[in-house]
Short mmCIF file of C-alpha atoms in Angstrom, two decimals:
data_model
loop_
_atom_site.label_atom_id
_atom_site.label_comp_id
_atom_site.label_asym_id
_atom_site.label_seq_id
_atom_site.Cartn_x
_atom_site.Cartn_y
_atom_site.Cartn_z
CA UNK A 25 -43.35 26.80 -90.30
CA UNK A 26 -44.97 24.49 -87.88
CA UNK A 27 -45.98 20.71 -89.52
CA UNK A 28 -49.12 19.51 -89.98
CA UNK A 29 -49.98 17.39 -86.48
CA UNK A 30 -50.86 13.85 -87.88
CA UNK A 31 -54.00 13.90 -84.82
CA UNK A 32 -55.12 16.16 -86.99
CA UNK A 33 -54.75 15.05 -90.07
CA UNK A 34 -56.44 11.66 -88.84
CA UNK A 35 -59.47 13.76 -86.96
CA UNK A 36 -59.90 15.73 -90.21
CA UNK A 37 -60.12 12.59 -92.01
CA UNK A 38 -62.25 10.77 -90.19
CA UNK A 39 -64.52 13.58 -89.88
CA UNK A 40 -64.50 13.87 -93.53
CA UNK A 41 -65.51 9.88 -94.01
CA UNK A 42 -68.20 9.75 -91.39
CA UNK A 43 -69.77 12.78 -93.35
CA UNK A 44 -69.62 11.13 -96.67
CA UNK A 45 -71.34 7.84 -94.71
CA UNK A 46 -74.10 9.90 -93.44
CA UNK A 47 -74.70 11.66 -96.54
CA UNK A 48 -74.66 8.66 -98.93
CA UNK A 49 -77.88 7.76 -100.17
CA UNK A 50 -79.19 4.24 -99.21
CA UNK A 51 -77.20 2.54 -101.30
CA UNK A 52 -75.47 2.80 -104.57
CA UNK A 53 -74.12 0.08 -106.66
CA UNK A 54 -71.05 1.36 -108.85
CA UNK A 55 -70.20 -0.22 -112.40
CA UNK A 56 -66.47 -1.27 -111.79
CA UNK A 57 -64.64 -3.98 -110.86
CA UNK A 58 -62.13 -4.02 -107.97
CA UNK A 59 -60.01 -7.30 -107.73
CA UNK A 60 -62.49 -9.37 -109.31
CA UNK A 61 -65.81 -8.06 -107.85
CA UNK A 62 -68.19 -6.18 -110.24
CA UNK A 63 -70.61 -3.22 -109.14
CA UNK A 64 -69.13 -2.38 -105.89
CA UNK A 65 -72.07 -1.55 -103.49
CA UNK A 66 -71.71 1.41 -100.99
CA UNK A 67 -73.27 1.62 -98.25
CA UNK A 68 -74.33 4.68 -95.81
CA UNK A 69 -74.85 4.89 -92.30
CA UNK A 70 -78.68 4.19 -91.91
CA UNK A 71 -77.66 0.76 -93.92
CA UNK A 72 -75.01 0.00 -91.61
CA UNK A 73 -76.59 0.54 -88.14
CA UNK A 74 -79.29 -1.80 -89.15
CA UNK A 75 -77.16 -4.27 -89.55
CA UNK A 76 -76.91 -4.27 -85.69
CA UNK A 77 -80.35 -3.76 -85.36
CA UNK A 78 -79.76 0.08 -84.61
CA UNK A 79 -81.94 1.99 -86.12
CA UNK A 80 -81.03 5.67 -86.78
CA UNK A 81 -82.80 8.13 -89.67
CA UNK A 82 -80.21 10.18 -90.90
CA UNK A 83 -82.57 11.41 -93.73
CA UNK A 84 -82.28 15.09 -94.58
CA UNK A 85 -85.82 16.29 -93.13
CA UNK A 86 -87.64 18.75 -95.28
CA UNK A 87 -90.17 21.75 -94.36
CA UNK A 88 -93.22 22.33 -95.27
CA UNK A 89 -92.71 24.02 -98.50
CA UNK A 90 -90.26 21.28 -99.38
CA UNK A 91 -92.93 18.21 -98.71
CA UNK A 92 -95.77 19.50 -97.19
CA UNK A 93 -97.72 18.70 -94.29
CA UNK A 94 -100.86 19.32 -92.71
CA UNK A 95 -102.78 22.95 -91.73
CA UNK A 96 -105.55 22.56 -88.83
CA UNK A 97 -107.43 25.95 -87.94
CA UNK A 98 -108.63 25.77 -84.06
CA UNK A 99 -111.01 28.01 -82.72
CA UNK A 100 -111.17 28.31 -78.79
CA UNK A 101 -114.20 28.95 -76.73
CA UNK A 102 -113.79 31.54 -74.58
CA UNK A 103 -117.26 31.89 -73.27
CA UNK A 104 -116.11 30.84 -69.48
CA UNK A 105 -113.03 32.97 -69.73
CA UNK A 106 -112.76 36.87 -68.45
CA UNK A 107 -112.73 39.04 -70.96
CA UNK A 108 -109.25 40.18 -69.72
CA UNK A 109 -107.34 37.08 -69.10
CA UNK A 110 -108.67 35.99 -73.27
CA UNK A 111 -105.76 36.84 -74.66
CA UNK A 112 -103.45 34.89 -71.96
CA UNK A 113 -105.60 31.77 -72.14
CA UNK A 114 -104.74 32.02 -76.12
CA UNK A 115 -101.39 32.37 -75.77
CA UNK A 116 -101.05 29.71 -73.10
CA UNK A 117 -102.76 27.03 -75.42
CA UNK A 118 -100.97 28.01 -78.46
CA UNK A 119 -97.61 26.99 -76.21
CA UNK A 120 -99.14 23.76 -74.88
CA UNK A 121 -99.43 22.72 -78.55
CA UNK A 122 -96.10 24.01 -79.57
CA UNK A 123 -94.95 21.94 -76.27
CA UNK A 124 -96.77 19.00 -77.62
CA UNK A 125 -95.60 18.74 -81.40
CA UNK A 126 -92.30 19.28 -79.85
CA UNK A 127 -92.76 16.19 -77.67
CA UNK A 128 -93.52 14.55 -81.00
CA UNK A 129 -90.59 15.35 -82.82
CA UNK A 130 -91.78 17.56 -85.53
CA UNK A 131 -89.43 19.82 -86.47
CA UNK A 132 -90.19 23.72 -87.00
CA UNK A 133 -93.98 23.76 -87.02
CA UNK A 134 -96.02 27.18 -87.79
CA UNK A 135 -97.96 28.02 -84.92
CA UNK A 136 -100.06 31.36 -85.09
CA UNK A 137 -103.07 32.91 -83.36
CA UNK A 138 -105.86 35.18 -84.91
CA UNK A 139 -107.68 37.31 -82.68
CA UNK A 140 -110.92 39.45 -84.54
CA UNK A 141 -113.40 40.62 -81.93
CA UNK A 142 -114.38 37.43 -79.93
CA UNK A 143 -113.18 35.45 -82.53
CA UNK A 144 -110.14 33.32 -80.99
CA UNK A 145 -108.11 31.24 -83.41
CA UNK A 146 -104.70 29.21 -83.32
CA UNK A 147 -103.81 27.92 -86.98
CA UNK A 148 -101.12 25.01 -86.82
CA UNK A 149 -99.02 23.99 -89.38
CA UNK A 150 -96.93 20.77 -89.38
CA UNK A 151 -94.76 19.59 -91.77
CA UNK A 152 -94.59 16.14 -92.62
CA UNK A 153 -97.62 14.78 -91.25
CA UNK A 154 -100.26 14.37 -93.91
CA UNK A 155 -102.99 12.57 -92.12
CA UNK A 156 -104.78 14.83 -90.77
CA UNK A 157 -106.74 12.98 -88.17
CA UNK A 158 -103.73 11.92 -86.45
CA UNK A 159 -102.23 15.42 -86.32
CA UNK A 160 -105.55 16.44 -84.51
CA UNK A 161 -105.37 13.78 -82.22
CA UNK A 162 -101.98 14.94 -81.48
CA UNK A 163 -102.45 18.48 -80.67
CA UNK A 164 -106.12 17.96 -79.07
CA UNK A 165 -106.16 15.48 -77.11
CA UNK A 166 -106.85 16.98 -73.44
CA UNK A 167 -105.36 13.47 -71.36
CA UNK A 168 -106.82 14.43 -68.07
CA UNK A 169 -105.45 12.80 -65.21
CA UNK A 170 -107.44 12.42 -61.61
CA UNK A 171 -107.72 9.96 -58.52
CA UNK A 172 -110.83 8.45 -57.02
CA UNK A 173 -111.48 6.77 -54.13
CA UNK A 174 -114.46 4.77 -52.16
CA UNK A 175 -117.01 7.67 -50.63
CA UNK A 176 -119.77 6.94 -47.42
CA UNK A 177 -122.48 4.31 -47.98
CA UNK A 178 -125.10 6.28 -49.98
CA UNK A 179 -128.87 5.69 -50.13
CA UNK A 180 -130.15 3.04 -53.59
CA UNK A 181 -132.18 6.61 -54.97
CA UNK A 182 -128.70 9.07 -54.54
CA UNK A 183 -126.30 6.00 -55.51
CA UNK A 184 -128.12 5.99 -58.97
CA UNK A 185 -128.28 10.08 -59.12
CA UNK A 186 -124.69 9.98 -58.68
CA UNK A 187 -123.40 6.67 -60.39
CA UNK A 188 -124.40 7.89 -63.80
CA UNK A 189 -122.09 11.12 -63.38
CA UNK A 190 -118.67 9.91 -62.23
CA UNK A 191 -116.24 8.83 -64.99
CA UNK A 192 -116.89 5.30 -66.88
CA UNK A 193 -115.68 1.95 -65.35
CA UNK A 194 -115.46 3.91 -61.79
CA UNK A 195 -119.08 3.23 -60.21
CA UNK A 196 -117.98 -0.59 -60.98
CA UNK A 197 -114.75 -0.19 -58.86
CA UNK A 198 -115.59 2.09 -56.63
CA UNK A 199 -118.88 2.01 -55.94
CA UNK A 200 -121.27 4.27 -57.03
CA UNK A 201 -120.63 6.96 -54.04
CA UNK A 202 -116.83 7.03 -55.53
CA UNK A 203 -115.35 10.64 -54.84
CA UNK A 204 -112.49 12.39 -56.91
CA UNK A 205 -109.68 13.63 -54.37
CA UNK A 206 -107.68 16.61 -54.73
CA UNK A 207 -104.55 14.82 -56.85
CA UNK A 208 -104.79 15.98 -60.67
CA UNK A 209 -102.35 15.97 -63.02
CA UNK A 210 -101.49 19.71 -62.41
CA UNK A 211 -99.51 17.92 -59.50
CA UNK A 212 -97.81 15.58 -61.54
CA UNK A 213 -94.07 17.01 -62.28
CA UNK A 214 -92.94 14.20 -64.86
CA UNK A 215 -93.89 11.47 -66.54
CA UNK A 216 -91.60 8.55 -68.51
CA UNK A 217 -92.18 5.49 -70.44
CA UNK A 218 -90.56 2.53 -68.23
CA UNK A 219 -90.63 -1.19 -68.55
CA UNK A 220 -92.07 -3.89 -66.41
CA UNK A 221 -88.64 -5.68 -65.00
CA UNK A 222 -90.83 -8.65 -65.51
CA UNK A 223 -92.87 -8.70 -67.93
CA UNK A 224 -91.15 -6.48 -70.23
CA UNK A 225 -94.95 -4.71 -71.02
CA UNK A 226 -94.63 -0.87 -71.35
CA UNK A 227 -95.96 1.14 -68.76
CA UNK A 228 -95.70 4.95 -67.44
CA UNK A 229 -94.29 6.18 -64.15
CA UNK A 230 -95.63 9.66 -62.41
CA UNK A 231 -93.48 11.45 -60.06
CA UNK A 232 -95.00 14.23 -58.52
CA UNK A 233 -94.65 17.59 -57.13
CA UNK A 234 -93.70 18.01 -53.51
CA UNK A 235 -97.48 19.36 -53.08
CA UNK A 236 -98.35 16.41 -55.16
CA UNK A 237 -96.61 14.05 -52.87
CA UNK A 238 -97.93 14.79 -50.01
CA UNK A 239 -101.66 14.67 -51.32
CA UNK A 240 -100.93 11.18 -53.14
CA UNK A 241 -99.13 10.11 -49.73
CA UNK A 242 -102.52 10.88 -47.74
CA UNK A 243 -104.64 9.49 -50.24
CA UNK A 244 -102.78 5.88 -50.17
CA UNK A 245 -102.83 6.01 -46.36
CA UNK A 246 -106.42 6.80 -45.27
CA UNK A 247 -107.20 3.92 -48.29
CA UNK A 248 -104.81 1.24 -46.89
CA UNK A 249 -106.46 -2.28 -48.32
CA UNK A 250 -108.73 -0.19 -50.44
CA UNK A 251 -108.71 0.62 -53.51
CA UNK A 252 -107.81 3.65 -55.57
CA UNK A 253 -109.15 4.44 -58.69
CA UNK A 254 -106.46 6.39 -61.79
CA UNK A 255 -108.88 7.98 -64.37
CA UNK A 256 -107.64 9.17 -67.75
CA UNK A 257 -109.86 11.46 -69.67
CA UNK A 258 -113.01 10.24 -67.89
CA UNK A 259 -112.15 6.65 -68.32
CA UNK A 260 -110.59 4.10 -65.47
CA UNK A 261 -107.78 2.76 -66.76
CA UNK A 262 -106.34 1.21 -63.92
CA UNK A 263 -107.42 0.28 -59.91
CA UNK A 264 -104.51 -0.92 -57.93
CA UNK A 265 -105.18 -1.86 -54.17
CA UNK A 266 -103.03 0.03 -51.79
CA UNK A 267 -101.43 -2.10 -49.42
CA UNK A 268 -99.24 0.67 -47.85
CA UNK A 269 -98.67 4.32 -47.85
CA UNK A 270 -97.02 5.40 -50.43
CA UNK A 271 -94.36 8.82 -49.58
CA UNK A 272 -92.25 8.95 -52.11
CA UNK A 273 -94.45 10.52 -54.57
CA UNK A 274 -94.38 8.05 -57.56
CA UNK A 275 -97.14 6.19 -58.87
CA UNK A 276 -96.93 3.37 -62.41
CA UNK A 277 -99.82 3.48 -64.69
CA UNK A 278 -99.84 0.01 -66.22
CA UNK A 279 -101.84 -1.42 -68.81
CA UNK A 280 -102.13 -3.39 -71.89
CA UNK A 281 -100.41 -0.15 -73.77
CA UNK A 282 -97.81 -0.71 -76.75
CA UNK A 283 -94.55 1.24 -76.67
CA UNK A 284 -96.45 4.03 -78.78
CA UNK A 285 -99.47 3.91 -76.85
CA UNK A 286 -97.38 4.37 -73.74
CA UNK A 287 -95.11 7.06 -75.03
CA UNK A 288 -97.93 9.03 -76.25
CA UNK A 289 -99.72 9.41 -72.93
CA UNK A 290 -96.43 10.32 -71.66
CA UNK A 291 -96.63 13.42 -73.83
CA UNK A 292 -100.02 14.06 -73.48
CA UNK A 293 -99.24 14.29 -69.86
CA UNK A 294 -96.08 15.79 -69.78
CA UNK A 295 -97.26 18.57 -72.57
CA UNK A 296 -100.48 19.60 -69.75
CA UNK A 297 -103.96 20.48 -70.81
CA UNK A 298 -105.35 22.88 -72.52
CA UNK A 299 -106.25 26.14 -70.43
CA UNK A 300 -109.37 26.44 -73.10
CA UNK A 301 -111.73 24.18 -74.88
CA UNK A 302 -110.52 23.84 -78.44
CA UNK A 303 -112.51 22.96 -81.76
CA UNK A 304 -111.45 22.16 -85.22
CA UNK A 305 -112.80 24.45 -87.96
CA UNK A 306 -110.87 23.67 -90.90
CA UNK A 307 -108.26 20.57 -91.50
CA UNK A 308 -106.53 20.32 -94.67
CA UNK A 309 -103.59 18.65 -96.24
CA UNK A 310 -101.39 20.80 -98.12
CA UNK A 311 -98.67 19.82 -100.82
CA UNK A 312 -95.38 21.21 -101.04
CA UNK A 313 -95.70 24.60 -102.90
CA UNK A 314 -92.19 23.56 -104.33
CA UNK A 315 -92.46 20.23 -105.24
CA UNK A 316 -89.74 17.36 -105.89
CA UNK A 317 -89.51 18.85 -109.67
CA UNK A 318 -88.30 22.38 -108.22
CA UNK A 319 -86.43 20.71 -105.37
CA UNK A 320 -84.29 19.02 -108.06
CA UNK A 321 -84.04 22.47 -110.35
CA UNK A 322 -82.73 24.42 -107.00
CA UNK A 323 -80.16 21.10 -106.45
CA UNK A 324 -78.98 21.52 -110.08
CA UNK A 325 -78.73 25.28 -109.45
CA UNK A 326 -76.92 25.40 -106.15
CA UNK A 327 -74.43 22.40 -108.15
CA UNK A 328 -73.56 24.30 -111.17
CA UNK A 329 -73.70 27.34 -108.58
CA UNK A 330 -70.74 25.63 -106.40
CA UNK A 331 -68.65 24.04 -109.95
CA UNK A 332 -68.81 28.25 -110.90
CA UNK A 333 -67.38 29.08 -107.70
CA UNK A 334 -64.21 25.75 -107.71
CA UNK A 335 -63.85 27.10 -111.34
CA UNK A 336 -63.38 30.95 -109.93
CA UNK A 337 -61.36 30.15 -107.37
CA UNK A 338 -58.84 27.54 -109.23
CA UNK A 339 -58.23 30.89 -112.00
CA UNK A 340 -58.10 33.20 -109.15
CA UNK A 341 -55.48 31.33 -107.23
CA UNK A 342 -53.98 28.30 -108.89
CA UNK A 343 -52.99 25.75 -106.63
CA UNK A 344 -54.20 27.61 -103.31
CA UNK A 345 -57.97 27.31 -105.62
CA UNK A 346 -57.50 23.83 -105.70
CA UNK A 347 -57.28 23.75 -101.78
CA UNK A 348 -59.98 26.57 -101.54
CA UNK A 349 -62.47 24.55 -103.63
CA UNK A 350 -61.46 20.83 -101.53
CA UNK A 351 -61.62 22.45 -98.31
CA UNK A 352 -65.39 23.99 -99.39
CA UNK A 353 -65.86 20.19 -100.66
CA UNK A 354 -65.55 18.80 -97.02
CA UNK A 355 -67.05 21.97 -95.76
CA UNK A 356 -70.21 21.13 -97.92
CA UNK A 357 -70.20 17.55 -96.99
CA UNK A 358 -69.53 18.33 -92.80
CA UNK A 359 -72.43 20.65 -93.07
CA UNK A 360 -75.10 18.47 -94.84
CA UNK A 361 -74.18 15.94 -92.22
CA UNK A 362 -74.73 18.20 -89.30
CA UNK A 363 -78.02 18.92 -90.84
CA UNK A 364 -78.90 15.10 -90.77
CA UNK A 365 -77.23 14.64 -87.48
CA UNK A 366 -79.26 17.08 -85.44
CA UNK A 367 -81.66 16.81 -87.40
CA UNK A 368 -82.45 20.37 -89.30
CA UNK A 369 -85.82 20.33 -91.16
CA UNK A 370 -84.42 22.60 -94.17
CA UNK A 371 -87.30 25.17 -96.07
CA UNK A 372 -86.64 27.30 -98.51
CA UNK A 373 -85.41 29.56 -95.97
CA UNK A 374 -82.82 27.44 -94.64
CA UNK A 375 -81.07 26.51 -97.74
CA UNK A 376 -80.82 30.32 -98.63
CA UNK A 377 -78.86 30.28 -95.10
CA UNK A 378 -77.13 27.51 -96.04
CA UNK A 379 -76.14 28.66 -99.50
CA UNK A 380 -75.59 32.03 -97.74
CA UNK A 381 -73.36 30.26 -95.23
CA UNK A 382 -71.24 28.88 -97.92
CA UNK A 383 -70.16 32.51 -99.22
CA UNK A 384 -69.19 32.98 -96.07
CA UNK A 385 -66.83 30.43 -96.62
CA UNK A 386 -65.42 31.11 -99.52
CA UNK A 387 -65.09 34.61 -98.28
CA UNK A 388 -62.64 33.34 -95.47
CA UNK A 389 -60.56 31.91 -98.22
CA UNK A 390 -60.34 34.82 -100.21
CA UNK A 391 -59.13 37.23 -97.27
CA UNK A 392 -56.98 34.38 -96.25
CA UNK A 393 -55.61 33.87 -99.74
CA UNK A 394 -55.37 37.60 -100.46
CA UNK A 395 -53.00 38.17 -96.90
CA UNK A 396 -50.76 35.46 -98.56
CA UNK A 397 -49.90 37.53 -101.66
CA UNK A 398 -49.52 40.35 -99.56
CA UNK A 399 -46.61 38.54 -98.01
CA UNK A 400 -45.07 36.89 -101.09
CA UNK A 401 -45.05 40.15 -102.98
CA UNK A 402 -42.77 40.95 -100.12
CA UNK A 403 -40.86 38.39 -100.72
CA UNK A 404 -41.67 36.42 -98.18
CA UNK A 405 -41.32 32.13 -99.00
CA UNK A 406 -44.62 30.05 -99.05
CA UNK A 407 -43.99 28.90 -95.60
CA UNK A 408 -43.47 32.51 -94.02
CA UNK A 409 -46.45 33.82 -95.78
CA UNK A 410 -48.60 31.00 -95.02
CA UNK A 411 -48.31 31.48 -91.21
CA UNK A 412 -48.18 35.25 -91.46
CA UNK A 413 -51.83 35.28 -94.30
CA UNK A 414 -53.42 33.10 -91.50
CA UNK A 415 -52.89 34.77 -88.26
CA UNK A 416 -53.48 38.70 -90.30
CA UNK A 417 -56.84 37.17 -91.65
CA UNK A 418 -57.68 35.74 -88.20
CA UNK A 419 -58.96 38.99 -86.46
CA UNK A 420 -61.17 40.23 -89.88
CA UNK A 421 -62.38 36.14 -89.87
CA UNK A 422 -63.58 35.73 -86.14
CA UNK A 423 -65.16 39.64 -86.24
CA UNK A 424 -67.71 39.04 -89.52
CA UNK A 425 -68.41 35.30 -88.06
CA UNK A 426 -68.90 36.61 -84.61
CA UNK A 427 -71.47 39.42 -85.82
CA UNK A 428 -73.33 36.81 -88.46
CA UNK A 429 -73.69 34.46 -85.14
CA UNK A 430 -75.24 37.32 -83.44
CA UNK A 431 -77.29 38.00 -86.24
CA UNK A 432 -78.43 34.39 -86.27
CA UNK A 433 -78.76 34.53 -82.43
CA UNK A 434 -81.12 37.48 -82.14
CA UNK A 435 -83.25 35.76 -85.54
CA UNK A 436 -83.55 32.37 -83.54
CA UNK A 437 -84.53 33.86 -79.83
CA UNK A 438 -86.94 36.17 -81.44
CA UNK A 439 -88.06 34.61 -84.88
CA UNK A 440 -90.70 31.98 -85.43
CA UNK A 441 -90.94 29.14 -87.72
CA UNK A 442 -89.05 29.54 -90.82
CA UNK A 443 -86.99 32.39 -89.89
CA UNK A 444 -85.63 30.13 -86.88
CA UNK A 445 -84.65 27.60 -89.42
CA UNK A 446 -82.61 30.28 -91.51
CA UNK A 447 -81.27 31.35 -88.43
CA UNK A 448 -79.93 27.75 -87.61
CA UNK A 449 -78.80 26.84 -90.84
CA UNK A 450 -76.60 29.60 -91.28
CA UNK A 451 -75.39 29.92 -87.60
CA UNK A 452 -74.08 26.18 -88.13
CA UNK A 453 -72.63 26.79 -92.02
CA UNK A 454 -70.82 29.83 -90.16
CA UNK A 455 -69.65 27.40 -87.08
CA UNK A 456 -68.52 25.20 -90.11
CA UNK A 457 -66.88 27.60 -92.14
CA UNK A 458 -64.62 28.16 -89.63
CA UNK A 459 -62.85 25.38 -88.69
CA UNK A 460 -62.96 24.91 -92.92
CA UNK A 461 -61.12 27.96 -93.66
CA UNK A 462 -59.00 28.29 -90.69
CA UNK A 463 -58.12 24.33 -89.76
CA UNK A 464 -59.01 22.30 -92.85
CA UNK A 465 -57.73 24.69 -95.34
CA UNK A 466 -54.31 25.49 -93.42
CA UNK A 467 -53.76 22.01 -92.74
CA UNK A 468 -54.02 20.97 -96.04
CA UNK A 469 -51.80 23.41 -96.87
CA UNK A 470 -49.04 23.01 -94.68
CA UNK A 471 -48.96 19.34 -96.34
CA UNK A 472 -48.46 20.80 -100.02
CA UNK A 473 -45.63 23.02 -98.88
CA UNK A 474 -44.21 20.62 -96.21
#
């Protein structure tokens, strides 16, 4: 029988201790000594990295069932769009606020839309955010982007007319003949949060299309020692004086932005506007239908759950139990980390793939465990029918892991909301489960009967 390699006995370890960092809670102070030092204090991950100033929330990020959130019905006006292109324009703006919430991090929103004669709708809902004002700021807000430049001399009477309709702060800069050129922010390709080598102050840099480069490459050289005016949702927020043509398509917005400020405007303009006027008609926070109480009952239910299962498998099997249940131990703890790592927002949903995902587990053990007797009712020693339990259990193993992935590939491309998040959970529990059953479990093992 082959030996355990010692690279893998150290990966599986420190896989194993990382996992229990992660999923410690903040900190836990235990009542014994050790050489002279009472209540020992452990400390996890998000405690550690901030000692270096590193900050990193491994927190196990819950849906909207689990801690509720925030539910915003939109209606859109579609009084300027053809009655044939209604249902596109609907669709379109329920992706630029998907796009948008995704910018922001949230994890697994509910996005819908309602259609009922001329009655457009788009109902959001978005876990974790419970003030409501600043989750419709966040998937309303149009950020607008155009360039303005000086226009001819007008006449006093036509300069007035036309002063009081260009965007505010421009008839100051530009004079109140200014004129809006043909660069908009459906040329702009990208846009990032940068730095100001320095001053350090935040500011955001525009790269733009090919098209887009060529328009903003005219525009800076027919104003050369003029100035050109960058207008954000009808407001100048910056005038810079050109002082050369610009051709490689890349303009800064600077300001007196913070970080947030800056990275927000990044997504507003990275995310695009909306192809149709939106309005709010109901906003509403909504608590978790679960609850922390119920939260805790299905903890204590999936615990005594998991203790039935060690408990099963230890009469079942003896000693290759006790391996079974350590192996689902690690398993447990390598998954839960995962699920901080990435991070997975878990509903109700997910935890029934995760819990789902752990009989899946166990499962591997038990045709594993079951191709050992086989072997030593033959006969054959522990080493022989180690070897011989894992490689006849491999092809039934990788076939029922292989179809659940496809099952939780076909549930994530075509799914929505929740049933994306069961999808995930259990496609990762069944990536987990195995390297579990077929490297933890074998490993571990090949030490006992080394």
């Amino acid at each position: 029988m082959r030996q355990p390699s010692p690279l893998l006995i150290i990966f599986i370890s420190l896989i194993t201790i990382l996992a229990v960092l992660i999923n410690l809670p903040n900190s836990i102070n235990l009542p014994i000594k050790i050489w002279g030092v009472n209540n020992i204090r452990l400390i996890n991950l998000n405690t550690f990295l901030a000692a270096f100033d590193i900050k990193r929330d491994f927190s196990l990020k819950k849906g909207l069932d689990l801690e509720g959130g925030t539910s915003i019905t939109l209606k859109a006006d579609m009084s300027e769009i053809p009655s044939a292109e209604r249902n596109n324009a609907l669709d379109s703006a329920r992706e630029v606020i998907e796009r948008r919430i995704n910018f922001f991090g949230v994890s697994e929103p509910i996005i819908q839309t309602s259609r009922s004669g001329n009655d457009y709708r788009i109902i959001v809902e978005i876990p974790g955010i419970t003030d409501v004002n600043q989750a419709v700021q966040l998937i309303g807000t149009t950020a607008q982007l155009t360039f303005w430049e000086e226009g001819a001399s007008p006449s006093a009477e036509l300069a007035t007319d036309s002063a009081a309709l260009l965007p505010f702060g421009v008839a100051q800069i530009l004079g109140p003949n200014a004129k809006k050129t043909d660069l908009t922010g459906k040329d702009l390709q990208k846009a990032v949060v940068t730095f100001n080598p320095n001053t350090g102050v935040p500011q955001v840099q525009l790269t733009f299309t090919p098209e887009g480069s060529k328009k903003f490459a005219e525009i800076t050289k027919r104003n050369v020692g003029k100035i050109v005016g960058i207008v954000l949702d009808n407001q100048l927020i910056q005038a810079p004086r050109v002082s050369e043509p610009i051709f490689g398509g890349r303009a800064e917005i600077t300001g007196q932005f913070t970080t947030e400020q800056a990275k927000n405007l990044q997504i507003q303009l990275n995310a695009g506007a909306l192809p149709v006027p939106l309005s709010v008609l109901e906003q509403r926070s909504i608590g978790a239908s679960l609850g922390n109480v119920s939260l805790q009952k299905s903890f204590i239910a999936g615990l005594i759950g998991f203790l039935v299962i060690v408990v099963f498998m230890i009469a079942l099997y003896g000693q290759l139990g006790v391996v079974a249940s350590m192996a689902l131990t690690v398993y447990t703890l390598i998954t839960l980390a995962i699920f901080r790592l990435i991070p997975v927002t878990l509903t109700l949903a997910g935890i029934a793939g995760f819990i789902l995902s752990i009989g899946i587990a166990v499962d591997a053990n038990i045709l594993i465990f079951e191709r050992m007797r086989e072997e030593m009712r033959k006969g054959k020693s522990n080493y022989v029918a180690l070897d011989l339990g894992f490689s006849r259990a491999w092809a039934s193993i990788r076939d029922s892991n292989i179809a659940s992935l496809i099952t939780s590939a076909i549930l994530m491309i075509f799914g929505t909301g929740i049933v994306r998040g069961f999808a995930l959970t259990l496609a990762i529990g069944v990536l987990v489960s195995l390297f579990s059953a077929i490297t933890l479990t074998r490993t571990l093992l090949r030490i006992i009967f080394r």
